[in-house]
GROMACS .gro file of C-alpha atoms in nm:
model
  499
    1MET     CA    1   9.763  10.991   8.937
    2LEU     CA    2   9.816  10.862   9.302
    3GLN     CA    3  10.034  11.030   9.561
    4MET     CA    4  10.099  10.846   9.879
    5LYS     CA    5  10.244  11.052  10.166
    6GLY     CA    6  10.439  10.969  10.453
    7ILE     CA    7  10.261  10.627  10.502
    8THR     CA    8  10.374  10.458  10.818
    9LYS     CA    9  10.209  10.110  10.933
   10ASN     CA   10  10.311   9.934  11.250
   11TYR     CA   11  10.303   9.594  11.397
   12PRO     CA   12  10.325   9.470  11.739
   13SER     CA   13  10.694   9.390  11.687
   14VAL     CA   14  10.801   9.567  11.335
   15ILE     CA   15  10.743   9.906  11.157
   16ALA     CA   16  10.653   9.769  10.799
   17ASN     CA   17  10.647  10.109  10.664
   18ASP     CA   18  10.809  10.390  10.812
   19LYS     CA   19  10.704  10.746  10.658
   20ILE     CA   20  10.679  10.614  10.310
   21SER     CA   21  10.613  10.877   9.997
   22PHE     CA   22  10.535  10.720   9.666
   23ASP     CA   23  10.335  10.852   9.354
   24VAL     CA   24  10.250  10.716   9.017
   25LYS     CA   25  10.187  10.926   8.685
   26ILE     CA   26   9.900  10.884   8.451
   27GLY     CA   27  10.058  10.640   8.182
   28GLU     CA   28  10.363  10.540   8.358
   29ILE     CA   29  10.517  10.214   8.466
   30HIS     CA   30  10.639  10.246   8.823
   31ALA     CA   31  10.860   9.973   8.965
   32LEU     CA   32  10.849   9.878   9.304
   33LEU     CA   33  11.187   9.711   9.453
   34GLY     CA   34  11.317   9.585   9.781
   35GLU     CA   35  11.370   9.254   9.954
   36ASN     CA   36  11.137   9.025  10.139
   37GLY     CA   37  11.004   9.221  10.451
   38ALA     CA   38  11.137   9.526  10.320
   39GLY     CA   39  10.737   9.672  10.283
   40LYS     CA   40  10.643   9.648   9.928
   41SER     CA   41  10.331   9.435   9.989
   42THR     CA   42  10.240   9.583  10.291
   43LEU     CA   43  10.266   9.959  10.113
   44MET     CA   44  10.027   9.832   9.834
   45ASN     CA   45   9.819   9.651  10.085
   46VAL     CA   46   9.742   9.988  10.233
   47LEU     CA   47   9.681  10.125   9.897
   48TYR     CA   48   9.450   9.837   9.808
   49GLY     CA   49   9.262   9.870  10.168
   50LEU     CA   50   9.372   9.554  10.305
   51GLN     CA   51   9.547   9.694  10.539
   52ASN     CA   52   9.481  10.047  10.730
   53LEU     CA   53   9.750  10.306  10.786
   54ASP     CA   54   9.873  10.424  11.114
   55ASN     CA   55   9.951  10.782  10.971
   56GLY     CA   56   9.976  10.954  10.640
   57GLU     CA   57   9.788  11.038  10.321
   58ILE     CA   58   9.638  10.942   9.993
   59PHE     CA   59   9.549  11.110   9.706
   60ILE     CA   60   9.406  10.998   9.396
   61ASN     CA   61   9.434  11.249   9.105
   62GLY     CA   62   9.452  11.549   9.391
   63GLN     CA   63   9.175  11.434   9.625
   64GLN     CA   64   9.255  11.314   9.917
   65ILE     CA   65   9.066  10.932   9.986
   66HIS     CA   66   9.055  10.731  10.259
   67ILE     CA   67   9.055  10.350  10.134
   68SER     CA   68   8.941  10.165  10.440
   69SER     CA   69   8.867   9.795  10.191
   70PRO     CA   70   8.952   9.689   9.852
   71LYS     CA   71   8.584   9.767   9.762
   72VAL     CA   72   8.671  10.152   9.839
   73ALA     CA   73   8.990  10.071   9.622
   74ALA     CA   74   8.806   9.947   9.326
   75ASP     CA   75   8.534  10.251   9.328
   76ALA     CA   76   8.886  10.461   9.311
   77GLY     CA   77   8.958  10.276   9.010
   78ILE     CA   78   9.271  10.080   9.181
   79GLY     CA   79   9.289   9.695   9.077
   80MET     CA   80   9.557   9.452   9.246
   81VAL     CA   81   9.704   9.108   9.121
   82HIS     CA   82   9.847   8.920   9.381
   83GLN     CA   83  10.141   8.714   9.380
   84HIS     CA   84   9.928   8.413   9.535
   85PHE     CA   85   9.602   8.422   9.287
   86MET     CA   86   9.248   8.507   9.389
   87LEU     CA   87   9.047   8.274   9.191
   88VAL     CA   88   8.806   8.004   9.312
   89GLU     CA   89   8.962   7.671   9.141
   90ASN     CA   90   8.635   7.479   9.060
   91MET     CA   91   8.479   7.733   8.851
   92THR     CA   92   8.534   7.835   8.515
   93ALA     CA   93   8.755   8.169   8.378
   94LEU     CA   94   8.407   8.334   8.287
   95GLU     CA   95   8.246   8.240   8.630
   96ASN     CA   96   8.562   8.393   8.829
   97VAL     CA   97   8.526   8.734   8.607
   98MET     CA   98   8.124   8.771   8.714
   99LEU     CA   99   8.198   8.723   9.088
  100GLY     CA  100   8.137   9.056   9.216
  101LEU     CA  101   8.057   9.232   8.876
  102HIS     CA  102   7.747   9.463   8.931
  103GLN     CA  103   7.452   9.309   8.725
  104ALA     CA  104   7.178   9.523   8.548
  105LYS     CA  105   6.890   9.295   8.648
  106PRO     CA  106   7.012   9.119   8.980
  107PRO     CA  107   6.963   8.852   9.085
  108LEU     CA  108   6.997   8.756   8.706
  109LEU     CA  109   7.301   8.729   8.548
  110ASP     CA  110   7.403   8.867   8.223
  111ILE     CA  111   7.590   8.547   8.100
  112LYS     CA  112   7.583   8.641   7.727
  113GLY     CA  113   7.674   8.998   7.776
  114THR     CA  114   7.980   8.923   8.026
  115ARG     CA  115   8.102   8.653   7.760
  116GLU     CA  116   8.112   8.894   7.470
  117LYS     CA  117   8.275   9.160   7.647
  118PHE     CA  118   8.541   8.878   7.817
  119ASN     CA  119   8.638   8.775   7.435
  120SER     CA  120   8.635   9.122   7.328
  121ILE     CA  121   8.906   9.216   7.578
  122VAL     CA  122   9.099   8.898   7.519
  123GLU     CA  123   9.115   9.011   7.124
  124LYS     CA  124   9.190   9.368   7.209
  125TYR     CA  125   9.486   9.291   7.448
  126GLY     CA  126   9.622   8.943   7.266
  127LEU     CA  127   9.556   8.715   7.588
  128VAL     CA  128   9.470   8.359   7.559
  129VAL     CA  129   9.212   8.220   7.803
  130ASP     CA  130   8.954   7.987   7.752
  131PRO     CA  131   8.645   8.096   7.917
  132ASP     CA  132   8.495   7.819   7.943
  133LEU     CA  133   8.757   7.570   8.142
  134PRO     CA  134   8.743   7.569   8.507
  135VAL     CA  135   9.050   7.789   8.652
  136TRP     CA  136   9.210   7.441   8.802
  137GLN     CA  137   9.251   7.321   8.422
  138LEU     CA  138   9.427   7.667   8.355
  139SER     CA  139   9.789   7.702   8.333
  140VAL     CA  140   9.948   7.935   8.607
  141GLY     CA  141  10.053   8.184   8.306
  142GLU     CA  142   9.687   8.159   8.209
  143GLN     CA  143   9.543   8.226   8.558
  144GLN     CA  144   9.789   8.556   8.555
  145TRP     CA  145   9.600   8.652   8.242
  146LEU     CA  146   9.249   8.619   8.403
  147GLU     CA  147   9.339   8.771   8.693
  148ILE     CA  148   9.446   9.078   8.440
  149ILE     CA  149   9.112   9.042   8.289
  150LYS     CA  150   8.905   9.057   8.614
  151LEU     CA  151   9.101   9.398   8.654
  152LEU     CA  152   9.001   9.535   8.296
  153PHE     CA  153   8.662   9.414   8.314
  154ARG     CA  154   8.598   9.678   8.595
  155ASP     CA  155   8.798   9.931   8.404
  156VAL     CA  156   9.044   9.981   8.656
  157LYS     CA  157   9.293  10.289   8.587
  158LEU     CA  158   9.556  10.210   8.880
  159LEU     CA  159   9.681   9.810   8.833
  160ILE     CA  160   9.924   9.690   9.115
  161LEU     CA  161  10.115   9.375   8.975
  162ASP     CA  162  10.295   9.156   9.249
  163GLU     CA  163  10.561   8.970   9.082
  164PRO     CA  164  10.366   8.929   8.776
  165THR     CA  165  10.658   8.733   8.595
  166ALA     CA  166  10.725   8.465   8.853
  167VAL     CA  167  10.488   8.219   8.701
  168LEU     CA  168  10.521   8.323   8.324
  169THR     CA  169  10.726   8.172   8.048
  170PRO     CA  170  10.972   8.410   7.877
  171ALA     CA  171  10.750   8.416   7.580
  172GLU     CA  172  10.472   8.490   7.830
  173ALA     CA  173  10.647   8.760   7.980
  174HIS     CA  174  10.723   8.936   7.703
  175GLN     CA  175  10.361   8.900   7.584
  176LEU     CA  176  10.273   9.115   7.945
  177PHE     CA  177  10.523   9.396   7.861
  178THR     CA  178  10.354   9.435   7.532
  179THR     CA  179  10.035   9.426   7.713
  180LEU     CA  180  10.165   9.681   7.989
  181ARG     CA  181  10.281   9.895   7.716
  182PHE     CA  182   9.907   9.885   7.553
  183LEU     CA  183   9.786   9.982   7.890
  184ILE     CA  184   9.948  10.278   7.982
  185SER     CA  185   9.930  10.436   7.620
  186GLU     CA  186   9.553  10.421   7.713
  187GLY     CA  187   9.639  10.664   8.024
  188ARG     CA  188   9.644  10.393   8.291
  189SER     CA  189   9.906  10.352   8.543
  190ILE     CA  190  10.093  10.034   8.661
  191VAL     CA  191  10.246   9.975   8.971
  192PHE     CA  192  10.521   9.660   8.876
  193ILE     CA  193  10.665   9.491   9.169
  194THR     CA  194  10.922   9.249   9.110
  195HIS     CA  195  11.309   9.150   9.213
  196LYS     CA  196  11.426   9.102   8.882
  197LEU     CA  197  11.668   9.394   8.769
  198ASP     CA  198  11.656   9.324   8.362
  199GLU     CA  199  11.305   9.318   8.408
  200VAL     CA  200  11.288   9.682   8.593
  201GLN     CA  201  11.528   9.832   8.321
  202GLU     CA  202  11.318   9.686   8.018
  203ILE     CA  203  10.957   9.806   8.131
  204ALA     CA  204  10.957  10.063   8.409
  205ASP     CA  205  10.965  10.451   8.357
  206ARG     CA  206  11.079  10.510   8.717
  207ILE     CA  207  11.190  10.259   9.003
  208THR     CA  208  11.155  10.296   9.367
  209VAL     CA  209  11.341  10.105   9.617
  210LEU     CA  210  11.224   9.985   9.999
  211ARG     CA  211  11.464   9.839  10.244
  212ASP     CA  212  11.389   9.748  10.593
  213GLY     CA  213  11.020   9.950  10.593
  214LYS     CA  214  11.221  10.253  10.440
  215LEU     CA  215  11.235  10.445  10.139
  216VAL     CA  216  11.552  10.431  10.007
  217GLY     CA  217  11.505  10.626   9.664
  218THR     CA  218  11.325  10.663   9.338
  219LEU     CA  219  11.517  10.689   9.000
  220ASN     CA  220  11.449  10.711   8.642
  221LYS     CA  221  11.525  10.420   8.426
  222GLU     CA  222  11.780  10.636   8.234
  223GLU     CA  223  12.024  10.693   8.541
  224ALA     CA  224  11.968  10.297   8.714
  225SER     CA  225  12.214  10.061   8.650
  226SER     CA  226  12.189   9.661   8.792
  227PHE     CA  227  12.437   9.718   9.045
  228GLN     CA  228  12.308  10.027   9.177
  229LEU     CA  229  11.997   9.881   9.224
  230SER     CA  230  12.095   9.562   9.376
  231THR     CA  231  12.291   9.752   9.617
  232MET     CA  232  12.015  10.002   9.694
  233MET     CA  233  11.799   9.674   9.755
  234VAL     CA  234  12.018   9.513   9.982
  235GLY     CA  235  12.297   9.746  10.144
  236ARG     CA  236  12.545   9.525   9.938
  237SER     CA  237  12.623   9.432   9.587
  238VAL     CA  238  12.475   9.076   9.513
  239THR     CA  239  12.560   8.827   9.239
  240LEU     CA  240  12.367   8.569   9.093
  241GLU     CA  241  12.601   8.457   8.871
  242ARG     CA  242  12.787   8.078   8.808
  243ARG     CA  243  13.001   8.042   9.119
  244PRO     CA  244  13.322   7.840   9.156
  245ARG     CA  245  13.274   7.509   9.303
  246PRO     CA  246  13.505   7.223   9.439
  247ILE     CA  247  13.528   6.954   9.151
  248ILE     CA  248  13.417   6.612   9.300
  249THR     CA  249  13.562   6.309   9.112
  250GLU     CA  250  13.395   6.023   9.275
  251LYS     CA  251  13.015   6.020   9.169
  252SER     CA  252  12.816   5.773   9.202
  253PRO     CA  253  12.450   5.715   9.136
  254VAL     CA  254  12.223   5.819   9.392
  255VAL     CA  255  11.877   5.824   9.183
  256VAL     CA  256  11.813   5.581   8.890
  257ILE     CA  257  11.496   5.656   8.680
  258GLU     CA  258  11.389   5.369   8.423
  259ASP     CA  259  11.115   5.424   8.143
  260LEU     CA  260  10.902   5.655   8.387
  261GLN     CA  261  10.579   5.740   8.247
  262CYS     CA  262  10.278   5.912   8.414
  263LYS     CA  263   9.974   6.113   8.349
  264ASN     CA  264   9.850   6.437   8.506
  265GLU     CA  265   9.557   6.544   8.698
  266ARG     CA  266   9.379   6.621   8.412
  267GLY     CA  267   9.409   6.241   8.302
  268LEU     CA  268   9.676   6.353   8.005
  269THR     CA  269  10.030   6.229   7.928
  270ALA     CA  270  10.288   6.415   8.129
  271LEU     CA  271  10.566   6.167   8.121
  272LYS     CA  272  10.703   6.000   7.820
  273SER     CA  273  10.957   5.711   7.883
  274ILE     CA  274  11.198   5.916   8.101
  275ASN     CA  275  11.516   5.776   8.176
  276LEU     CA  276  11.738   5.968   8.414
  277THR     CA  277  12.001   5.918   8.688
  278MET     CA  278  12.083   6.140   8.942
  279TYR     CA  279  12.449   6.151   9.083
  280SER     CA  280  12.607   6.269   9.448
  281GLY     CA  281  12.794   6.565   9.447
  282GLU     CA  282  12.588   6.714   9.150
  283ILE     CA  283  12.332   6.983   9.060
  284LEU     CA  284  12.117   6.830   8.810
  285GLY     CA  285  11.938   7.149   8.634
  286VAL     CA  286  11.592   7.096   8.463
  287ALA     CA  287  11.467   7.345   8.226
  288GLY     CA  288  11.197   7.392   8.025
  289VAL     CA  289  10.867   7.573   8.000
  290ASP     CA  290  10.654   7.571   8.280
  291GLY     CA  291  10.385   7.246   8.242
  292ASN     CA  292  10.625   7.021   8.020
  293GLY     CA  293  10.664   6.769   8.297
  294GLN     CA  294  10.839   6.911   8.538
  295ARG     CA  295  10.634   6.918   8.824
  296GLU     CA  296  10.491   6.538   8.784
  297LEU     CA  297  10.869   6.456   8.752
  298ALA     CA  298  10.961   6.631   9.085
  299GLU     CA  299  10.640   6.459   9.224
  300CYS     CA  300  10.711   6.086   9.077
  301ILE     CA  301  11.085   6.127   9.239
  302THR     CA  302  10.907   6.218   9.589
  303GLY     CA  303  10.643   6.012   9.598
  304LEU     CA  304  10.376   6.220   9.564
  305HIS     CA  305  10.259   6.103   9.222
  306LEU     CA  306  10.222   5.781   9.093
  307PRO     CA  307  10.352   5.675   8.776
  308THR     CA  308  10.183   5.430   8.546
  309HIS     CA  309  10.489   5.255   8.420
  310GLY     CA  310  10.854   5.268   8.498
  311LYS     CA  311  11.077   5.275   8.856
  312ILE     CA  312  11.247   5.489   9.050
  313ASN     CA  313  11.517   5.378   9.272
  314ILE     CA  314  11.676   5.584   9.525
  315LEU     CA  315  12.009   5.422   9.684
  316GLY     CA  316  11.872   5.093   9.558
  317LYS     CA  317  11.542   5.128   9.755
  318LEU     CA  318  11.201   5.185   9.577
  319VAL     CA  319  11.063   5.531   9.611
  320SER     CA  320  10.769   5.429   9.817
  321LYS     CA  321  11.005   5.301  10.076
  322VAL     CA  322  11.217   5.610  10.132
  323VAL     CA  323  10.947   5.912  10.118
  324ASP     CA  324  10.920   5.946  10.466
  325ASP     CA  325  11.296   5.905  10.555
  326SER     CA  326  11.435   6.275  10.599
  327SER     CA  327  11.750   6.104  10.566
  328LEU     CA  328  11.723   5.998  10.241
  329LEU     CA  329  11.476   6.305  10.081
  330GLY     CA  330  11.444   6.644  10.082
  331PHE     CA  331  11.165   6.812   9.871
  332ILE     CA  332  11.113   7.174   9.799
  333PRO     CA  333  10.798   7.221   9.638
  334GLU     CA  334  10.735   7.494   9.372
  335ASP     CA  335  10.415   7.635   9.588
  336ARG     CA  336  10.534   7.675   9.936
  337HIS     CA  337  10.167   7.777  10.077
  338ARG     CA  338  10.000   7.461   9.924
  339THR     CA  339  10.228   7.211   9.976
  340GLY     CA  340  10.528   7.298  10.157
  341LEU     CA  341  10.399   7.472  10.481
  342ILE     CA  342  10.072   7.482  10.672
  343LEU     CA  343  10.003   7.873  10.703
  344ASP     CA  344   9.824   7.872  11.013
  345PHE     CA  345  10.066   7.640  11.234
  346THR     CA  346  10.398   7.813  11.395
  347VAL     CA  347  10.747   7.829  11.302
  348TYR     CA  348  10.855   7.590  11.518
  349GLU     CA  349  10.568   7.340  11.453
  350ASN     CA  350  10.642   7.379  11.034
  351LEU     CA  351  10.999   7.292  11.137
  352VAL     CA  352  10.935   6.977  11.276
  353MET     CA  353  10.654   6.815  11.058
  354ARG     CA  354  10.888   6.552  10.956
  355THR     CA  355  11.051   6.448  11.261
  356TYR     CA  356  10.813   6.547  11.550
  357LYS     CA  357  10.751   6.147  11.572
  358ASP     CA  358  11.119   6.078  11.620
  359PRO     CA  359  11.339   6.095  11.919
  360PRO     CA  360  11.420   6.317  12.066
  361PHE     CA  361  11.131   6.486  12.045
  362ASP     CA  362  10.893   6.172  12.086
  363TRP     CA  363  10.882   6.028  12.435
  364HIS     CA  364  10.638   5.719  12.463
  365GLY     CA  365  10.389   5.893  12.236
  366LYS     CA  366  10.422   6.226  12.396
  367THR     CA  367  10.564   6.518  12.212
  368ASN     CA  368  10.834   6.727  12.395
  369TRP     CA  369  10.780   7.076  12.311
  370GLY     CA  370  11.042   7.197  12.507
  371LYS     CA  371  11.282   7.013  12.278
  372VAL     CA  372  11.089   7.112  11.974
  373LYS     CA  373  11.125   7.455  12.016
  374THR     CA  374  11.502   7.444  12.142
  375PHE     CA  375  11.568   7.249  11.823
  376ALA     CA  376  11.368   7.508  11.616
  377LYS     CA  377  11.562   7.788  11.786
  378GLU     CA  378  11.895   7.642  11.624
  379LEU     CA  379  11.753   7.581  11.307
  380ILE     CA  380  11.612   7.977  11.298
  381LYS     CA  381  11.969   8.059  11.375
  382ARG     CA  382  12.138   7.832  11.138
  383TYR     CA  383  11.918   7.923  10.827
  384ASP     CA  384  11.910   8.282  10.919
  385ILE     CA  385  11.536   8.248  10.930
  386ARG     CA  386  11.392   8.631  11.006
  387THR     CA  387  11.115   8.596  11.240
  388PRO     CA  388  11.066   8.784  11.613
  389THR     CA  389  11.038   8.433  11.771
  390GLU     CA  390  10.988   8.076  11.703
  391ILE     CA  391  10.596   8.033  11.785
  392VAL     CA  392  10.473   8.325  11.548
  393LEU     CA  393  10.263   8.176  11.284
  394VAL     CA  394  10.470   8.095  10.945
  395ASN     CA  395  10.215   8.313  10.727
  396THR     CA  396  10.358   8.610  10.917
  397LEU     CA  397  10.706   8.563  10.790
  398SER     CA  398  10.780   8.739  10.442
  399GLY     CA  399  10.811   8.476  10.101
  400GLY     CA  400  11.197   8.443  10.138
  401ASN     CA  401  11.197   8.350  10.532
  402GLN     CA  402  10.926   8.121  10.471
  403GLN     CA  403  11.124   7.949  10.190
  404LYS     CA  404  11.393   7.924  10.441
  405VAL     CA  405  11.142   7.730  10.655
  406VAL     CA  406  11.119   7.472  10.421
  407VAL     CA  407  11.470   7.454  10.302
  408ALA     CA  408  11.570   7.451  10.693
  409ARG     CA  409  11.303   7.134  10.758
  410GLU     CA  410  11.395   6.945  10.434
  411THR     CA  411  11.783   6.936  10.470
  412ASN     CA  412  11.847   6.950  10.803
  413GLY     CA  413  11.878   6.604  10.811
  414GLN     CA  414  12.131   6.578  10.519
  415PRO     CA  415  11.926   6.388  10.284
  416SER     CA  416  12.100   6.214  10.006
  417VAL     CA  417  11.870   6.344   9.741
  418VAL     CA  418  11.709   6.687   9.749
  419ILE     CA  419  11.473   6.804   9.473
  420ALA     CA  420  11.411   7.151   9.474
  421SER     CA  421  11.138   7.253   9.253
  422GLN     CA  422  11.085   7.613   9.161
  423PRO     CA  423  11.255   7.701   9.453
  424THR     CA  424  11.299   8.081   9.388
  425ARG     CA  425  10.979   8.181   9.252
  426GLY     CA  426  10.851   8.529   9.396
  427LEU     CA  427  11.166   8.566   9.584
  428ASP     CA  428  11.390   8.899   9.566
  429LEU     CA  429  11.735   8.914   9.486
  430GLY     CA  430  11.884   8.848   9.834
  431ALA     CA  431  11.674   8.544   9.919
  432ILE     CA  432  11.771   8.397   9.570
  433GLU     CA  433  12.094   8.414   9.617
  434THR     CA  434  12.044   8.300   9.980
  435LEU     CA  435  11.887   8.005   9.832
  436HIS     CA  436  12.159   7.936   9.577
  437GLU     CA  437  12.431   7.924   9.836
  438LEU     CA  438  12.233   7.679  10.018
  439LEU     CA  439  12.184   7.404   9.731
  440ILE     CA  440  12.527   7.457   9.631
  441LYS     CA  441  12.602   7.371   9.988
  442GLU     CA  442  12.402   7.045   9.980
  443ARG     CA  443  12.584   6.960   9.657
  444ASN     CA  444  12.930   7.017   9.810
  445ARG     CA  445  12.886   6.808  10.111
  446GLY     CA  446  12.783   6.497   9.863
  447ALA     CA  447  12.414   6.520   9.774
  448ALA     CA  448  12.256   6.448   9.453
  449VAL     CA  449  12.039   6.810   9.417
  450MET     CA  450  11.760   6.869   9.141
  451PHE     CA  451  11.687   7.204   9.068
  452ILE     CA  452  11.402   7.256   8.858
  453SER     CA  453  11.328   7.623   8.721
  454THR     CA  454  11.189   7.805   8.427
  455GLU     CA  455  11.430   8.051   8.501
  456LEU     CA  456  11.714   7.976   8.201
  457SER     CA  457  11.951   8.202   8.385
  458GLU     CA  458  11.948   8.036   8.709
  459VAL     CA  459  11.973   7.693   8.576
  460MET     CA  460  12.270   7.823   8.403
  461ALA     CA  461  12.395   7.951   8.699
  462LEU     CA  462  12.364   7.673   8.944
  463SER     CA  463  12.371   7.343   8.752
  464ASP     CA  464  12.668   7.080   8.671
  465ARG     CA  465  12.476   6.895   8.425
  466ILE     CA  466  12.161   7.026   8.248
  467ILE     CA  467  11.836   6.835   8.091
  468VAL     CA  468  11.586   7.043   7.907
  469MET     CA  469  11.196   6.876   7.917
  470PHE     CA  470  10.941   6.947   7.636
  471ASN     CA  471  10.644   6.789   7.639
  472GLY     CA  472  10.708   6.503   7.870
  473GLU     CA  473  11.023   6.413   7.717
  474ILE     CA  474  11.397   6.498   7.805
  475MET     CA  475  11.465   6.697   7.469
  476GLY     CA  476  11.877   6.679   7.578
  477GLU     CA  477  12.145   6.709   7.815
  478MET     CA  478  12.455   6.909   7.849
  479ASP     CA  479  12.731   7.008   8.085
  480GLY     CA  480  12.636   7.303   8.300
  481GLU     CA  481  13.007   7.455   8.259
  482ASN     CA  482  12.968   7.482   7.897
  483ALA     CA  483  12.621   7.528   7.870
  484ASN     CA  484  12.499   7.732   7.525
  485VAL     CA  485  12.183   7.947   7.560
  486LEU     CA  486  12.072   7.915   7.238
  487HIS     CA  487  12.085   7.517   7.218
  488VAL     CA  488  11.871   7.517   7.557
  489GLY     CA  489  11.631   7.760   7.404
  490GLU     CA  490  11.573   7.548   7.102
  491MET     CA  491  11.528   7.222   7.278
  492MET     CA  492  11.277   7.456   7.546
  493MET     CA  493  11.064   7.497   7.185
  494GLY     CA  494  11.124   7.107   7.135
  495HIS     CA  495  11.417   7.066   6.911
  496ARG     CA  496  11.593   6.738   7.056
  497ILE     CA  497  11.975   6.746   7.036
  498GLU     CA  498  12.158   6.456   7.084
  499ASN     CA  499  12.452   6.399   7.351
   0.00000   0.00000   0.00000
């Protein structure tokens, strides 16, 4: 169905794609693996018309095609769901689908016909999305479905899915795989970009690995082991298993939460009487299906969300007194693009957003940018941030390196508390391993670390203690070393287990 031959894409400081050849057969799911910066997104952006190739050829069903824009790609039957969704948040799901659709009698909109087709697609593929809800009221999982519905409306033949399960619960991921199998049974083809090796081995027919802009190899699913794939991805063996860590016997309360209650942005109850203590030298894992109060808990602790009742103390001080103190509180938010970075700022500007007004950077109200850049270079080296220089825009970095910028800024001051909310979302294997190491390092130096994730395997690998949230409540708590997957799963479904 698709052939890409000798694709080369150069940027001023890097070769993003170096003579890469890639093909997809009709009725096939072809997984694309590689670390952030390996060239996966660039290759797919070339295919989708977002980037122009410098050399190489693209064939669709045997016919050579020059894809100069997403419209040309769409006309050729190619559609893409980006890792960061392309939706208008204040418009409804149905209105988002209608954007860009050809109308039979312009400028009139066929709302009735579109609604009927929307409902037909939802029913056929077993999706659950309310067409009349504005996008901002949809869960991230529902927004993912909506992006796929948009492609099915256009009857695309080749779907490109960039980290499609990064925002899905295990149940939603299972539903996605069922839907994808249905799609290929209809003769469609799918490019599945992911870093999750277990998913690749479950869903893919073939697997192609890129590293440093080059093609490493393509394997059939039957001949690909997790060890082999991870080694191909990063050039070495990688482990995300539970790591040995020093036992810290003297732990003291750092964060004390009493009867915490709050509402979400829709005005609905998000947290119900949360009582919780975080201790120094401990990683507290927070497990649960996305949307059960984890985000609100993190934002209340960091002062970004006002509770309706209860109180939070950090080392005896109210949260409102410490949110600007980088020596007390560091926050790695779940969406680095929305709340973690200013994408149109440079790397060095993002690294000092919390401290540029402090000595030695501020001198009588003026910023010493020379000292700022020197400091940024030190952080870039210490946290191994892969960037050409400190003066490039942060939006030019890979996702993993963008996350390193956030982590460097938030932990450099050695805060007493580190709140990490979905910090590995959308990251590849090597970047996840690096982030795990950084969080364990924070724990080992005595910080109280909260690790919020929908990836149960990560929570169990990192945490000293685990709580599970459901519907704004804590269902139970257990020791991380001896945590039982079945018990955690039961609590994620709303079954309370007493300590």
